[in-house]
PDB file of C-alpha atoms in Angstrom:
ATOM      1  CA  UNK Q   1       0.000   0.000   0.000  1.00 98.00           C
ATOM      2  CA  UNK Q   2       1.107   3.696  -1.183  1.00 98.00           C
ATOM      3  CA  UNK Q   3       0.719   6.701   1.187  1.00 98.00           C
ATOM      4  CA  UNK Q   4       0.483  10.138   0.302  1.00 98.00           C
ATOM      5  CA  UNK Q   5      -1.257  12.187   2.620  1.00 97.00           C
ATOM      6  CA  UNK Q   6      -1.417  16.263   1.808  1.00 93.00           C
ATOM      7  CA  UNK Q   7      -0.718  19.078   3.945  1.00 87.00           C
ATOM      8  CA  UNK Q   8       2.927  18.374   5.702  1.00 88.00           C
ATOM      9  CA  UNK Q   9       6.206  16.896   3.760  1.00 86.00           C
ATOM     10  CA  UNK Q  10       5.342  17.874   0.538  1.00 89.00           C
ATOM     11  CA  UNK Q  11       7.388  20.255  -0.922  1.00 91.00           C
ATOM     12  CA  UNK Q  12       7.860  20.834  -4.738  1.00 90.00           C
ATOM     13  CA  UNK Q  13       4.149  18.984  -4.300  1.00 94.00           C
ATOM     14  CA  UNK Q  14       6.360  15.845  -5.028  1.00 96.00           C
ATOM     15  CA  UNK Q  15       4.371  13.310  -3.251  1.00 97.00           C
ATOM     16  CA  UNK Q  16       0.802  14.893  -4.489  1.00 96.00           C
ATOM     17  CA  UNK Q  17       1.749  14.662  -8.145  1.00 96.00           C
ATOM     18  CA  UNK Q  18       2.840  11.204  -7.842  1.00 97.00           C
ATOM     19  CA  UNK Q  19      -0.401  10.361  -6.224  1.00 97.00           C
ATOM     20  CA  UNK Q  20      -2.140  11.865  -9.269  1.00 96.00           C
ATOM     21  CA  UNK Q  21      -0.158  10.295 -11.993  1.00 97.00           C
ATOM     22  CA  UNK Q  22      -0.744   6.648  -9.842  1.00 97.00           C
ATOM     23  CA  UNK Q  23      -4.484   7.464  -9.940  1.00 96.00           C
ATOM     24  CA  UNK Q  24      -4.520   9.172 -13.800  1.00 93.00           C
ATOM     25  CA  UNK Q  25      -2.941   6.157 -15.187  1.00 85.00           C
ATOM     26  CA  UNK Q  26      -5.578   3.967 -13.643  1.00 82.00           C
ATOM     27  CA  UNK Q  27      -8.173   5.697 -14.385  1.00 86.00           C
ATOM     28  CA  UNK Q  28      -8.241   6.689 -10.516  1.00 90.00           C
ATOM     29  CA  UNK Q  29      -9.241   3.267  -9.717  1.00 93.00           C
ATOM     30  CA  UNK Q  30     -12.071   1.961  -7.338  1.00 95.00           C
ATOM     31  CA  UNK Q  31     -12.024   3.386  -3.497  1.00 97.00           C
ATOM     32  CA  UNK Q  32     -12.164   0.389  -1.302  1.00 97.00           C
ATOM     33  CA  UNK Q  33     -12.616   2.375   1.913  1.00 97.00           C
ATOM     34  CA  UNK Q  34     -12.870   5.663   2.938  1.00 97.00           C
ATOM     35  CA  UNK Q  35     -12.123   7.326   6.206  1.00 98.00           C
ATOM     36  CA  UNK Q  36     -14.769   9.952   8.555  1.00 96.00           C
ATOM     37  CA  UNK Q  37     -12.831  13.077   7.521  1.00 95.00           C
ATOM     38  CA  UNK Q  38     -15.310  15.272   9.983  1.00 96.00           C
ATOM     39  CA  UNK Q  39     -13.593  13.460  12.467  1.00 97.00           C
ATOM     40  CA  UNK Q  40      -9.705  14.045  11.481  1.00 97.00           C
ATOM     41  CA  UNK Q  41     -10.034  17.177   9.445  1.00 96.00           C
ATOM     42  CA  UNK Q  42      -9.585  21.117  11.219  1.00 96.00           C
ATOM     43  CA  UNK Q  43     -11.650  22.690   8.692  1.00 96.00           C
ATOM     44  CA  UNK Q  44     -10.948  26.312   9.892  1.00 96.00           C
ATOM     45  CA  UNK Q  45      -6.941  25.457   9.212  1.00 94.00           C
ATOM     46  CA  UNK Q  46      -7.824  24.082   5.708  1.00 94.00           C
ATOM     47  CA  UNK Q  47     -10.729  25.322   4.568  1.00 96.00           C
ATOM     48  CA  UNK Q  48     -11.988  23.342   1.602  1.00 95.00           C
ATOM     49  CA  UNK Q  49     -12.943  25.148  -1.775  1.00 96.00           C
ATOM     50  CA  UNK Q  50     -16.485  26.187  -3.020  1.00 97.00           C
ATOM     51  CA  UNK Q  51     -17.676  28.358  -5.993  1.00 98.00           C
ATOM     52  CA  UNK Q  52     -19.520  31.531  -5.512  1.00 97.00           C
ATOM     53  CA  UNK Q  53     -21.738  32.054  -8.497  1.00 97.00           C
ATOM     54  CA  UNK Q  54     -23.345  35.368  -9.230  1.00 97.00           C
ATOM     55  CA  UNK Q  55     -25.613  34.543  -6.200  1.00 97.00           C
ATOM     56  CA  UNK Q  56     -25.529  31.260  -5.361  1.00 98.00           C
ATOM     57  CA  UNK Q  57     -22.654  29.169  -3.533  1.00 98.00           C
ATOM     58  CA  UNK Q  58     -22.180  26.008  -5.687  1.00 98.00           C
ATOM     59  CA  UNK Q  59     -19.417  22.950  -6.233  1.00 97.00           C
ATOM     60  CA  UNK Q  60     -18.439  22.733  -2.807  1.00 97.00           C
ATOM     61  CA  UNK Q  61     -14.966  20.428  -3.089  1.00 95.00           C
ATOM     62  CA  UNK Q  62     -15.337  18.494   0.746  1.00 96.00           C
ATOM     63  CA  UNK Q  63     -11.587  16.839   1.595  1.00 96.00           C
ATOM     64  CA  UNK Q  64     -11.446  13.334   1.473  1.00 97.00           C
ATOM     65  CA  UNK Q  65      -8.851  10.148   2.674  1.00 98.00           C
ATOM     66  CA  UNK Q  66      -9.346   7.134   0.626  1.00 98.00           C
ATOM     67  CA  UNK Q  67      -8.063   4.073   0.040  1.00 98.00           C
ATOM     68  CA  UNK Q  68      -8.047   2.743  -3.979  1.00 98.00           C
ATOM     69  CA  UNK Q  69      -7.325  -0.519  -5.505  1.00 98.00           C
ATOM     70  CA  UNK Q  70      -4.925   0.508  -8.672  1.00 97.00           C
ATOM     71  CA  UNK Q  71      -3.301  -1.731 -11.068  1.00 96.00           C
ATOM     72  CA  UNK Q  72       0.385  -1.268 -11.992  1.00 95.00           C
ATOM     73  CA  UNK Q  73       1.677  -1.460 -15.730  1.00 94.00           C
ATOM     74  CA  UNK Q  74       1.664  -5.770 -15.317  1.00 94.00           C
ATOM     75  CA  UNK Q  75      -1.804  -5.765 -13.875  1.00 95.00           C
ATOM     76  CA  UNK Q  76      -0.299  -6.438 -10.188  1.00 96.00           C
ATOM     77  CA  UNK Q  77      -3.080  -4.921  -8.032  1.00 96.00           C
ATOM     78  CA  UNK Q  78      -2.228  -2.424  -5.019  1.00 98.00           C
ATOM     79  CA  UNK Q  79      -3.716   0.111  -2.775  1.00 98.00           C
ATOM     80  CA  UNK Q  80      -3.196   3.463  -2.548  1.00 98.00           C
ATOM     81  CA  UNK Q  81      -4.056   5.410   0.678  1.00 98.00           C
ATOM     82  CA  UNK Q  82      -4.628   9.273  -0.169  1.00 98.00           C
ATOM     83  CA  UNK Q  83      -6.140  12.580   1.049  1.00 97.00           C
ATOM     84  CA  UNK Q  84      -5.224  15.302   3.567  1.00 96.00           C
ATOM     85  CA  UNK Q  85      -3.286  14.436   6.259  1.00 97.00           C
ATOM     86  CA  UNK Q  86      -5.468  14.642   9.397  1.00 98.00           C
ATOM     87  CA  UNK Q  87      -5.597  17.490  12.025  1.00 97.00           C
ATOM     88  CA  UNK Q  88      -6.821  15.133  15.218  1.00 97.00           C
ATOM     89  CA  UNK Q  89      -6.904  11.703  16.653  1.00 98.00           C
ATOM     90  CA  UNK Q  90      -3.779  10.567  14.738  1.00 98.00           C
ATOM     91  CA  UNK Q  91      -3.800   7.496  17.055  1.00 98.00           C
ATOM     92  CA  UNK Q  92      -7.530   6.240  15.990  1.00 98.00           C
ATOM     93  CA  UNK Q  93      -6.347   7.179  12.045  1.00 98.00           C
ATOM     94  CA  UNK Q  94      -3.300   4.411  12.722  1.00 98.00           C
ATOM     95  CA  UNK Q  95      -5.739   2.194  14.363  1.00 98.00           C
ATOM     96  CA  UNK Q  96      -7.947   2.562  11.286  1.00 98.00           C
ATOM     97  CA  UNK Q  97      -4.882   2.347   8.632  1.00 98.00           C
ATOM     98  CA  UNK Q  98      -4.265  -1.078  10.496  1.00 98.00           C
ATOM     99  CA  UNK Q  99      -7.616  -2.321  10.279  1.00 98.00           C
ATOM    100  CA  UNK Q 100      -7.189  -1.780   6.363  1.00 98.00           C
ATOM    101  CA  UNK Q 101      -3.700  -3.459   6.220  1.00 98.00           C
ATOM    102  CA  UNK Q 102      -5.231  -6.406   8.006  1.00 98.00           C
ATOM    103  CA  UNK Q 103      -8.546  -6.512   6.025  1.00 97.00           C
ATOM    104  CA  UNK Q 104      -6.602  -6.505   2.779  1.00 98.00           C
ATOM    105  CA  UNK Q 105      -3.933  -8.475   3.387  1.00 97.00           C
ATOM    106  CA  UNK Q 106      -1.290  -6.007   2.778  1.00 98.00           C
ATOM    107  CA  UNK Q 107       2.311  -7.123   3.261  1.00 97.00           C
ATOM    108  CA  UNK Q 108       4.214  -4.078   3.288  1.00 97.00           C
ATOM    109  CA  UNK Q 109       3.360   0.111   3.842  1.00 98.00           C
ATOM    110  CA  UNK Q 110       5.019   2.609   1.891  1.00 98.00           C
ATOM    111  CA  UNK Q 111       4.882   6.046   2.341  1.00 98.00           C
ATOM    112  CA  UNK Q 112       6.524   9.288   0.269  1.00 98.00           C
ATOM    113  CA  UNK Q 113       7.613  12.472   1.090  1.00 96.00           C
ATOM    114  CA  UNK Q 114       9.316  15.663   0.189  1.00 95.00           C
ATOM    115  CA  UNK Q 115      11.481  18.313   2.782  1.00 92.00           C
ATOM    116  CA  UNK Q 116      13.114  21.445   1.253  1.00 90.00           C
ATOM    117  CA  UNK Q 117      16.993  21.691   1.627  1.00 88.00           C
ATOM    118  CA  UNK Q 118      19.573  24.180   0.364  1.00 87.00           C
ATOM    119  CA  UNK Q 119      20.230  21.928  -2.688  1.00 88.00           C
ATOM    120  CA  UNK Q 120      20.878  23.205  -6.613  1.00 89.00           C
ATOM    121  CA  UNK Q 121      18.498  21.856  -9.212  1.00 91.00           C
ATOM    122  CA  UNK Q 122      21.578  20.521 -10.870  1.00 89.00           C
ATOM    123  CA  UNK Q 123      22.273  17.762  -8.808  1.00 89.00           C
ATOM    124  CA  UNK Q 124      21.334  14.421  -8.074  1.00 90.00           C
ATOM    125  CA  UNK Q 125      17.837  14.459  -6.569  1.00 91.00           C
ATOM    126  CA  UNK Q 126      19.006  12.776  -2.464  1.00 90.00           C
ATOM    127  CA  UNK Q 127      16.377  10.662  -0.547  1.00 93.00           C
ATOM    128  CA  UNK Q 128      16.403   9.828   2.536  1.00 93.00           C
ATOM    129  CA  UNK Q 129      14.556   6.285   3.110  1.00 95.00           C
ATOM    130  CA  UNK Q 130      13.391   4.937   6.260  1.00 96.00           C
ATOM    131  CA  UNK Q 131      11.514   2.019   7.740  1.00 97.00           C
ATOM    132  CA  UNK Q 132      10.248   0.102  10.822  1.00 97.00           C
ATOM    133  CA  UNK Q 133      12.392  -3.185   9.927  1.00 96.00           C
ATOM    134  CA  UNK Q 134      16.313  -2.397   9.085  1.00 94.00           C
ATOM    135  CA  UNK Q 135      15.812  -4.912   6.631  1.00 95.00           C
ATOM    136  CA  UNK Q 136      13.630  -3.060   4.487  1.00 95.00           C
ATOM    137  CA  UNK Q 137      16.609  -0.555   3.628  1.00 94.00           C
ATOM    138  CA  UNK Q 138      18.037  -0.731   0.573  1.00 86.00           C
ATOM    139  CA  UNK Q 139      20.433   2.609   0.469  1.00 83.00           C
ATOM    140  CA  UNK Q 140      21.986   4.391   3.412  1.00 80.00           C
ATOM    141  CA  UNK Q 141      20.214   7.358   5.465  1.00 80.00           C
ATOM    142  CA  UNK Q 142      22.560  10.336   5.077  1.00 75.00           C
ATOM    143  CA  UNK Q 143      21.614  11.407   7.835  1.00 75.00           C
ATOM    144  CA  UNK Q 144      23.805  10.673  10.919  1.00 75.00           C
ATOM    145  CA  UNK Q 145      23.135  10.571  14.437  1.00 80.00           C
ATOM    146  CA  UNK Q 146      19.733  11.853  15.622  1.00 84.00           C
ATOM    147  CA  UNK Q 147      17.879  14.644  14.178  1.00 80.00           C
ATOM    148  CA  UNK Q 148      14.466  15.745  16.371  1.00 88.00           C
ATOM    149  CA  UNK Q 149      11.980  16.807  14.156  1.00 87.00           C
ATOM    150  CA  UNK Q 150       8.161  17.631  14.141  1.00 90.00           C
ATOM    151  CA  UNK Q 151       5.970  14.797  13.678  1.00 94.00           C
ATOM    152  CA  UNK Q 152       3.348  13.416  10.766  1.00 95.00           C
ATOM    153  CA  UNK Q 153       0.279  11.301  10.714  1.00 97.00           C
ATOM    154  CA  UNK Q 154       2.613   9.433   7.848  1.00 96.00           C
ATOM    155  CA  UNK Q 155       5.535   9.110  10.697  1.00 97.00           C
ATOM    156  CA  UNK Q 156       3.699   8.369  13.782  1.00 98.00           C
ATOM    157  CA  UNK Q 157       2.122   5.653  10.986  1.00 98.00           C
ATOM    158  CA  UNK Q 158       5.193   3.676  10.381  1.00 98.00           C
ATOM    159  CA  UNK Q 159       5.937   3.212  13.608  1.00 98.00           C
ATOM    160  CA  UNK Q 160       2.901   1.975  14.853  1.00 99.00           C
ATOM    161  CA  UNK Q 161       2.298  -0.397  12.309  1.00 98.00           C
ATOM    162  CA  UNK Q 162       5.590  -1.579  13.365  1.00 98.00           C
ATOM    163  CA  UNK Q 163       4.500  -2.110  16.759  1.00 98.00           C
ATOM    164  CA  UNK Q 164       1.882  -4.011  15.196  1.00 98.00           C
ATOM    165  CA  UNK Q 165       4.276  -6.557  13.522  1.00 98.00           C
ATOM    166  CA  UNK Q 166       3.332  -4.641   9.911  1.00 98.00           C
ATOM    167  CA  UNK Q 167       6.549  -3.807   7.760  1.00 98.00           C
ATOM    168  CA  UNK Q 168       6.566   0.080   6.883  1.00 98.00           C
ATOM    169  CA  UNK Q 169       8.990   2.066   5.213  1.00 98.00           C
ATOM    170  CA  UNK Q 170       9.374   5.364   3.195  1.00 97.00           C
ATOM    171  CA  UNK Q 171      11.191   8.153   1.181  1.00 97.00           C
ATOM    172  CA  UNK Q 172      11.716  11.366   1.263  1.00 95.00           C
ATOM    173  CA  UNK Q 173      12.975  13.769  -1.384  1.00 95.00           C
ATOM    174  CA  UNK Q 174      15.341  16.557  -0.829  1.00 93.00           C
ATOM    175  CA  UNK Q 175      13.509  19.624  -3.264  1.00 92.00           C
ATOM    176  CA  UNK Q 176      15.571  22.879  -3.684  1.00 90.00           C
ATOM    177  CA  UNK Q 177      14.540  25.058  -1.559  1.00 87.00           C
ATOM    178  CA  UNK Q 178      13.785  27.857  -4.038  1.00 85.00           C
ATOM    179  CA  UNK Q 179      11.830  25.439  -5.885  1.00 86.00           C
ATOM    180  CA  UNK Q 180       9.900  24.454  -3.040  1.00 87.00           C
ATOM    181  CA  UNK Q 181       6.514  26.154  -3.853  1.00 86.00           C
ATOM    182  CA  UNK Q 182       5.970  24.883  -7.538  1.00 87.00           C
ATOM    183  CA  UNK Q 183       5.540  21.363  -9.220  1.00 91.00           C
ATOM    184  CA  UNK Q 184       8.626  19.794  -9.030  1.00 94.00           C
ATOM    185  CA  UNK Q 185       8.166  16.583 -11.295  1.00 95.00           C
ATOM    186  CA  UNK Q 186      11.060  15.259 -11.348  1.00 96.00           C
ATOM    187  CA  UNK Q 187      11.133  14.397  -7.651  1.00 96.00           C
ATOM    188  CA  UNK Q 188       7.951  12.739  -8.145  1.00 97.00           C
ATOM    189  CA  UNK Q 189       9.468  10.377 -10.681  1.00 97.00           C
ATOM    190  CA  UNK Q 190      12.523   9.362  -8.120  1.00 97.00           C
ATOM    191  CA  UNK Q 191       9.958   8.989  -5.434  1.00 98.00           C
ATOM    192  CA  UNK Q 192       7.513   6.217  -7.630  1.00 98.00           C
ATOM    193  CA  UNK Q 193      10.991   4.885  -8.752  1.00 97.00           C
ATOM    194  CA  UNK Q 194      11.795   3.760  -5.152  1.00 97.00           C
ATOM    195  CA  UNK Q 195       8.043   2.981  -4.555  1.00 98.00           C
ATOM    196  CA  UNK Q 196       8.384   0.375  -7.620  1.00 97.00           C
ATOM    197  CA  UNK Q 197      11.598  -1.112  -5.893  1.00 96.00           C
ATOM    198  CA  UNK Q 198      10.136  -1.379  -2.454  1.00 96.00           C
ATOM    199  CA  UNK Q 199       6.670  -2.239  -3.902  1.00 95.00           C
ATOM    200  CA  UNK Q 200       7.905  -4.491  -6.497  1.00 95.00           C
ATOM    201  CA  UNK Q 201       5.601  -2.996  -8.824  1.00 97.00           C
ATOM    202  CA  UNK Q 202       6.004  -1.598 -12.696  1.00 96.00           C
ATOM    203  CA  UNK Q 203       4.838   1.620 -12.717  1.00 96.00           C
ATOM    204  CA  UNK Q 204       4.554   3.841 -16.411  1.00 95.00           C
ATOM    205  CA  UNK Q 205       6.431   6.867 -15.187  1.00 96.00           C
ATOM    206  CA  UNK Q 206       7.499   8.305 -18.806  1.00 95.00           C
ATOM    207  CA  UNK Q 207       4.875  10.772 -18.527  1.00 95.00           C
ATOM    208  CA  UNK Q 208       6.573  12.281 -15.172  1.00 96.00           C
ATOM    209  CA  UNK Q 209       9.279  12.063 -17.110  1.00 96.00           C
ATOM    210  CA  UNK Q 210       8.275  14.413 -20.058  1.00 96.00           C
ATOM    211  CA  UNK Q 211       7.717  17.124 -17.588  1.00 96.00           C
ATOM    212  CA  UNK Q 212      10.607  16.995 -15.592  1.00 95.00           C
ATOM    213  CA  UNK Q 213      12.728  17.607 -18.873  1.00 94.00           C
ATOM    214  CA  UNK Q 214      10.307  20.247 -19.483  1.00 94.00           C
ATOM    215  CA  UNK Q 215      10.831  22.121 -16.378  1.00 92.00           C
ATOM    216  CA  UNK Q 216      14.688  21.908 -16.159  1.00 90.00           C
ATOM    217  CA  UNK Q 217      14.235  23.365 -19.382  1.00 92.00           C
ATOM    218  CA  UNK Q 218      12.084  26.363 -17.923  1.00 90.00           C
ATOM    219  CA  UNK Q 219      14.302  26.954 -15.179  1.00 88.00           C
ATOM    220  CA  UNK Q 220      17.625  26.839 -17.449  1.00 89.00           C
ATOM    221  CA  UNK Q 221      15.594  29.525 -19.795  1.00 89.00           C
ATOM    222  CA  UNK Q 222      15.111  31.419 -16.603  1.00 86.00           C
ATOM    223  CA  UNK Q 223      18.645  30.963 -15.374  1.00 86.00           C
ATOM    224  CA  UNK Q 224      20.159  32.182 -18.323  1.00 87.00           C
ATOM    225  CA  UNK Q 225      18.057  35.856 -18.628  1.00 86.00           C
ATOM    226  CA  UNK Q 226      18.552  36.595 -14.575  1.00 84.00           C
ATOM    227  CA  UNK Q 227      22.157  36.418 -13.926  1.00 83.00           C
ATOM    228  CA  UNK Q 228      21.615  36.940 -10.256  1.00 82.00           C
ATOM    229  CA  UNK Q 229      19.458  34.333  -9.653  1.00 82.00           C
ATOM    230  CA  UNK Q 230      21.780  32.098 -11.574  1.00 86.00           C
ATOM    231  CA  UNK Q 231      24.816  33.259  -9.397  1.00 86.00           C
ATOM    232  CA  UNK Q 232      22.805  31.969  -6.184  1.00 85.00           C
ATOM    233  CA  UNK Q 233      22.135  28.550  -7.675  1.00 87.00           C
ATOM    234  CA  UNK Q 234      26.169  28.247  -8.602  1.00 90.00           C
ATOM    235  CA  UNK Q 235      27.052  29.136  -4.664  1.00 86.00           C
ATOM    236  CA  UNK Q 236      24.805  26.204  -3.739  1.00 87.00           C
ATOM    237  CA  UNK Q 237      26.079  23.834  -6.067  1.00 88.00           C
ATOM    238  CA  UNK Q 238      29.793  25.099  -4.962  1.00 87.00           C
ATOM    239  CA  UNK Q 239      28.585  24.204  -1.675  1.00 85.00           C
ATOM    240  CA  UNK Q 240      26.979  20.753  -2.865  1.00 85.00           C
ATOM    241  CA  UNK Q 241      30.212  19.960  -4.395  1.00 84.00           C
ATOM    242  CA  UNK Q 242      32.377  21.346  -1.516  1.00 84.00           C
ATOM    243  CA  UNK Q 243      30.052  18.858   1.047  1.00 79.00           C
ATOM    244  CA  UNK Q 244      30.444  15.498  -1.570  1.00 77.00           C
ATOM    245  CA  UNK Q 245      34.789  16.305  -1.768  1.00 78.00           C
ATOM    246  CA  UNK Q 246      34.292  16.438   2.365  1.00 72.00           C
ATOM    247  CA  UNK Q 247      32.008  13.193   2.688  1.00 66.00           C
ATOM    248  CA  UNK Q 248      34.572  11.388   0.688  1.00 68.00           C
ATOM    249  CA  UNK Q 249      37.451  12.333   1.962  1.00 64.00           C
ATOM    250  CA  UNK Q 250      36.573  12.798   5.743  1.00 54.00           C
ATOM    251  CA  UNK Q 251      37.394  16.662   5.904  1.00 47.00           C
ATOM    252  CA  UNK Q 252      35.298  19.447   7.092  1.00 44.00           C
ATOM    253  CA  UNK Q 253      31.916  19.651   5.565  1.00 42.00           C
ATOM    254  CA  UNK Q 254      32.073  23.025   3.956  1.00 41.00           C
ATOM    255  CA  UNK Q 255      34.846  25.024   1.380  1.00 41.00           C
ATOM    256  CA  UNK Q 256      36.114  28.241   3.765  1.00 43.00           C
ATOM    257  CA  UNK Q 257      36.264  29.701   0.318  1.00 45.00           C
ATOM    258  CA  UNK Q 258      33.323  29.777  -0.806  1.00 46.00           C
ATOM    259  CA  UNK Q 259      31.430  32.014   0.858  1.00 51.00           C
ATOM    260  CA  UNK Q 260      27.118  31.704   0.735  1.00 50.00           C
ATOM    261  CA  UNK Q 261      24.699  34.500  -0.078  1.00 51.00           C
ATOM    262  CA  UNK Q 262      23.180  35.560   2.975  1.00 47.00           C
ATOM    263  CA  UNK Q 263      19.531  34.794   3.644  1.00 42.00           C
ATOM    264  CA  UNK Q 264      18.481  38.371   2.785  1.00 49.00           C
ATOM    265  CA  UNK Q 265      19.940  37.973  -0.563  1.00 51.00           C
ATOM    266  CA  UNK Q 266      17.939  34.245  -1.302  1.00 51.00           C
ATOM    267  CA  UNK Q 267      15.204  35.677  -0.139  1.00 47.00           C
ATOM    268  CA  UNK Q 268      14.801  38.513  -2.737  1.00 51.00           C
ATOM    269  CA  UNK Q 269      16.502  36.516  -5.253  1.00 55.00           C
ATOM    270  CA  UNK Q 270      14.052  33.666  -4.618  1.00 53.00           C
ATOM    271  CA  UNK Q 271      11.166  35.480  -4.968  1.00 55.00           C
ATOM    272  CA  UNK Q 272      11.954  36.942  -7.955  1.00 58.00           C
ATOM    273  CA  UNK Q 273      12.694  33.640  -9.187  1.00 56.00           C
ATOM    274  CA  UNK Q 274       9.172  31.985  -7.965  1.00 53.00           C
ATOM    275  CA  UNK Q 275       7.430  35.133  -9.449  1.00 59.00           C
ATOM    276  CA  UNK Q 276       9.071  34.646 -12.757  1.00 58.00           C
ATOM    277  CA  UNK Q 277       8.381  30.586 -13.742  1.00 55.00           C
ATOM    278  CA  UNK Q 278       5.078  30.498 -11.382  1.00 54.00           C
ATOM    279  CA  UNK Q 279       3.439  33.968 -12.886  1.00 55.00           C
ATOM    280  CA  UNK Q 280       1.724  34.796 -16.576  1.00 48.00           C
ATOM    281  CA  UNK Q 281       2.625  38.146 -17.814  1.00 44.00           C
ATOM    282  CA  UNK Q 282       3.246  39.845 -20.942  1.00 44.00           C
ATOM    283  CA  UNK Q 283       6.814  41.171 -20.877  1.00 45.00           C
ATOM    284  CA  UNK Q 284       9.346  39.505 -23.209  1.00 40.00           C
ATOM    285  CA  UNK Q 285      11.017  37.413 -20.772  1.00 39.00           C
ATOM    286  CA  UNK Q 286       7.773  35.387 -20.036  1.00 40.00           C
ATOM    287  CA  UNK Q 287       8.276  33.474 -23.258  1.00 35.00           C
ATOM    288  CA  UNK Q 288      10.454  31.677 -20.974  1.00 36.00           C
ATOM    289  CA  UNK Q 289       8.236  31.259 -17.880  1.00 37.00           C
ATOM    290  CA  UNK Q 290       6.673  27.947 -16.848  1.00 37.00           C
ATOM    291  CA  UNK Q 291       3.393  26.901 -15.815  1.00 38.00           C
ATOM    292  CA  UNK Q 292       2.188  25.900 -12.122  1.00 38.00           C
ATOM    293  CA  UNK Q 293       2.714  22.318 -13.330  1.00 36.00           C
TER     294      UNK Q 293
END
């Protein structure tokens, strides 16, 4: 079983577009349960969408967490567990998520994920995978030690179901963090690639694909007119660099040469560079800009 819940560790909106290519190419498949979102969901933090029409309110969109039965590329059935992630009683969701792994029969959990981190576009994508059973692993954390960080419904999930003698395990995607607010398909790609490994399924993901060329594309267009923007993405990938010469050779972990643009200057930098690949406009340089997604 997949898990993608929205609202938390989903950056780039990496693990929301991979739950909507799963479902497109299945023709978004047949929901074999469904969960009391009035009883999970804080509707005053996310307030769901309806349509005001001249004087009528109309197509109100309610949230909802499903579980489908999809079909991979060889016919091998699985489930996919999507919607928001809940707001309250996280405990009595994991109780219900086990009741579905036991009804169905489902022999391992896998959950995705994406974190923003002061990466360059231009680099290997990094996940970081993690499970309930060591055994489960197939590449190394790079993470070492401990790290405290706030908690998910999707973490708080694995662990239980753990408890429960139920293997879990997941991945989570390392976005640029100037990239963090638009579609980011390629990390949705690497994320289905490692759900096919773990899953042992055959997934179609040429489609992801297509538009992950297409947006490096965009953001090399964009690169190339805004010299200042481009000067902040070569610091981070001197930094990148600087890190991988340190990992491998056991030295410090950043170049004392190469200094970083401060946080004012991403900042302004940044948001020039959202503006220009999320926003329409009419000047010459938007020949260049890319859609939401």
């Amino acid at each position: 079983m997949v898990v993608v819940l929205d609202g938390f560790l989903d950056a780039g909106t990496a693990a929301a577009h991979a739950a909507r290519h799963l479902m497109e190419r299945d023709g978004g498949g047949r929901v074999v349960a469904t969960f009391e979102v009035d009883e999970l969901h804080d509707y005053r933090a996310r307030r769901p969408g309806i349509s005001f029409v001249v004087d009528r309110y109309a197509d109100y969109d309610p949230p909802r967490l499903v579980v489908r039965v999809l079909r991979d590329a060889g016919d091998t059935p699985y489930l996919l567990l999507h919607g928001p992630e809940p707001d309250v009683r996280w405990e009595a969701f994991c109780r219900a998520v086990r009741e579905v792994v036991e009804r169905f029969g489902v022999t391992r959990t896998v959950s995705i994920g994406s974190v923003p981190m002061a990466v360059p576009h231009t680099r290997p994508l990094a996940i970081t995978p993690h499970a309930n059973d060591p055994e489960l692993l197939l590449d190394t954390s790079p993470w070492r030690g401990e790290l405290r960080v706030p908690s998910s419904a999707q973490a708080l999930l694995e662990l239980r179901l753990g408890e429960w003698g139920h293997a879990a395990q997941g991945f989570v995607a390392h976005i640029p963090h100037y990239l963090a607010q638009l579609d980011f398909p390629a990390a949705s790609a690497v994320l289905l690639e490692h759900v096919e490994k773990a899953g042992r399924l055959t997934l179609d993901l040429s489609s992801l694909r297509e538009q992950a060329e297409t947006r490096q594309g965009e953001i090399a267009a964009y690169l190339d007119e805004h010299e200042e923007v481009a000067d902040i993405v070569a610091a981070l990938e001197r930094q990148y660099d600087a890190f991988e010469r340190a990992e491998e050779s056991g030295a410090g972990l950043l170049a004392r040469d190469q200094p970083l643009p401060t946080g004012e200057e991403l900042g302004q930098e940044f948001e020039r560079f959202l503006q220009g690949l999320g926003d329409d406009g009419d000047d010459e340089g938007d020949a260049h800009r890319g859609e939401g997604g």
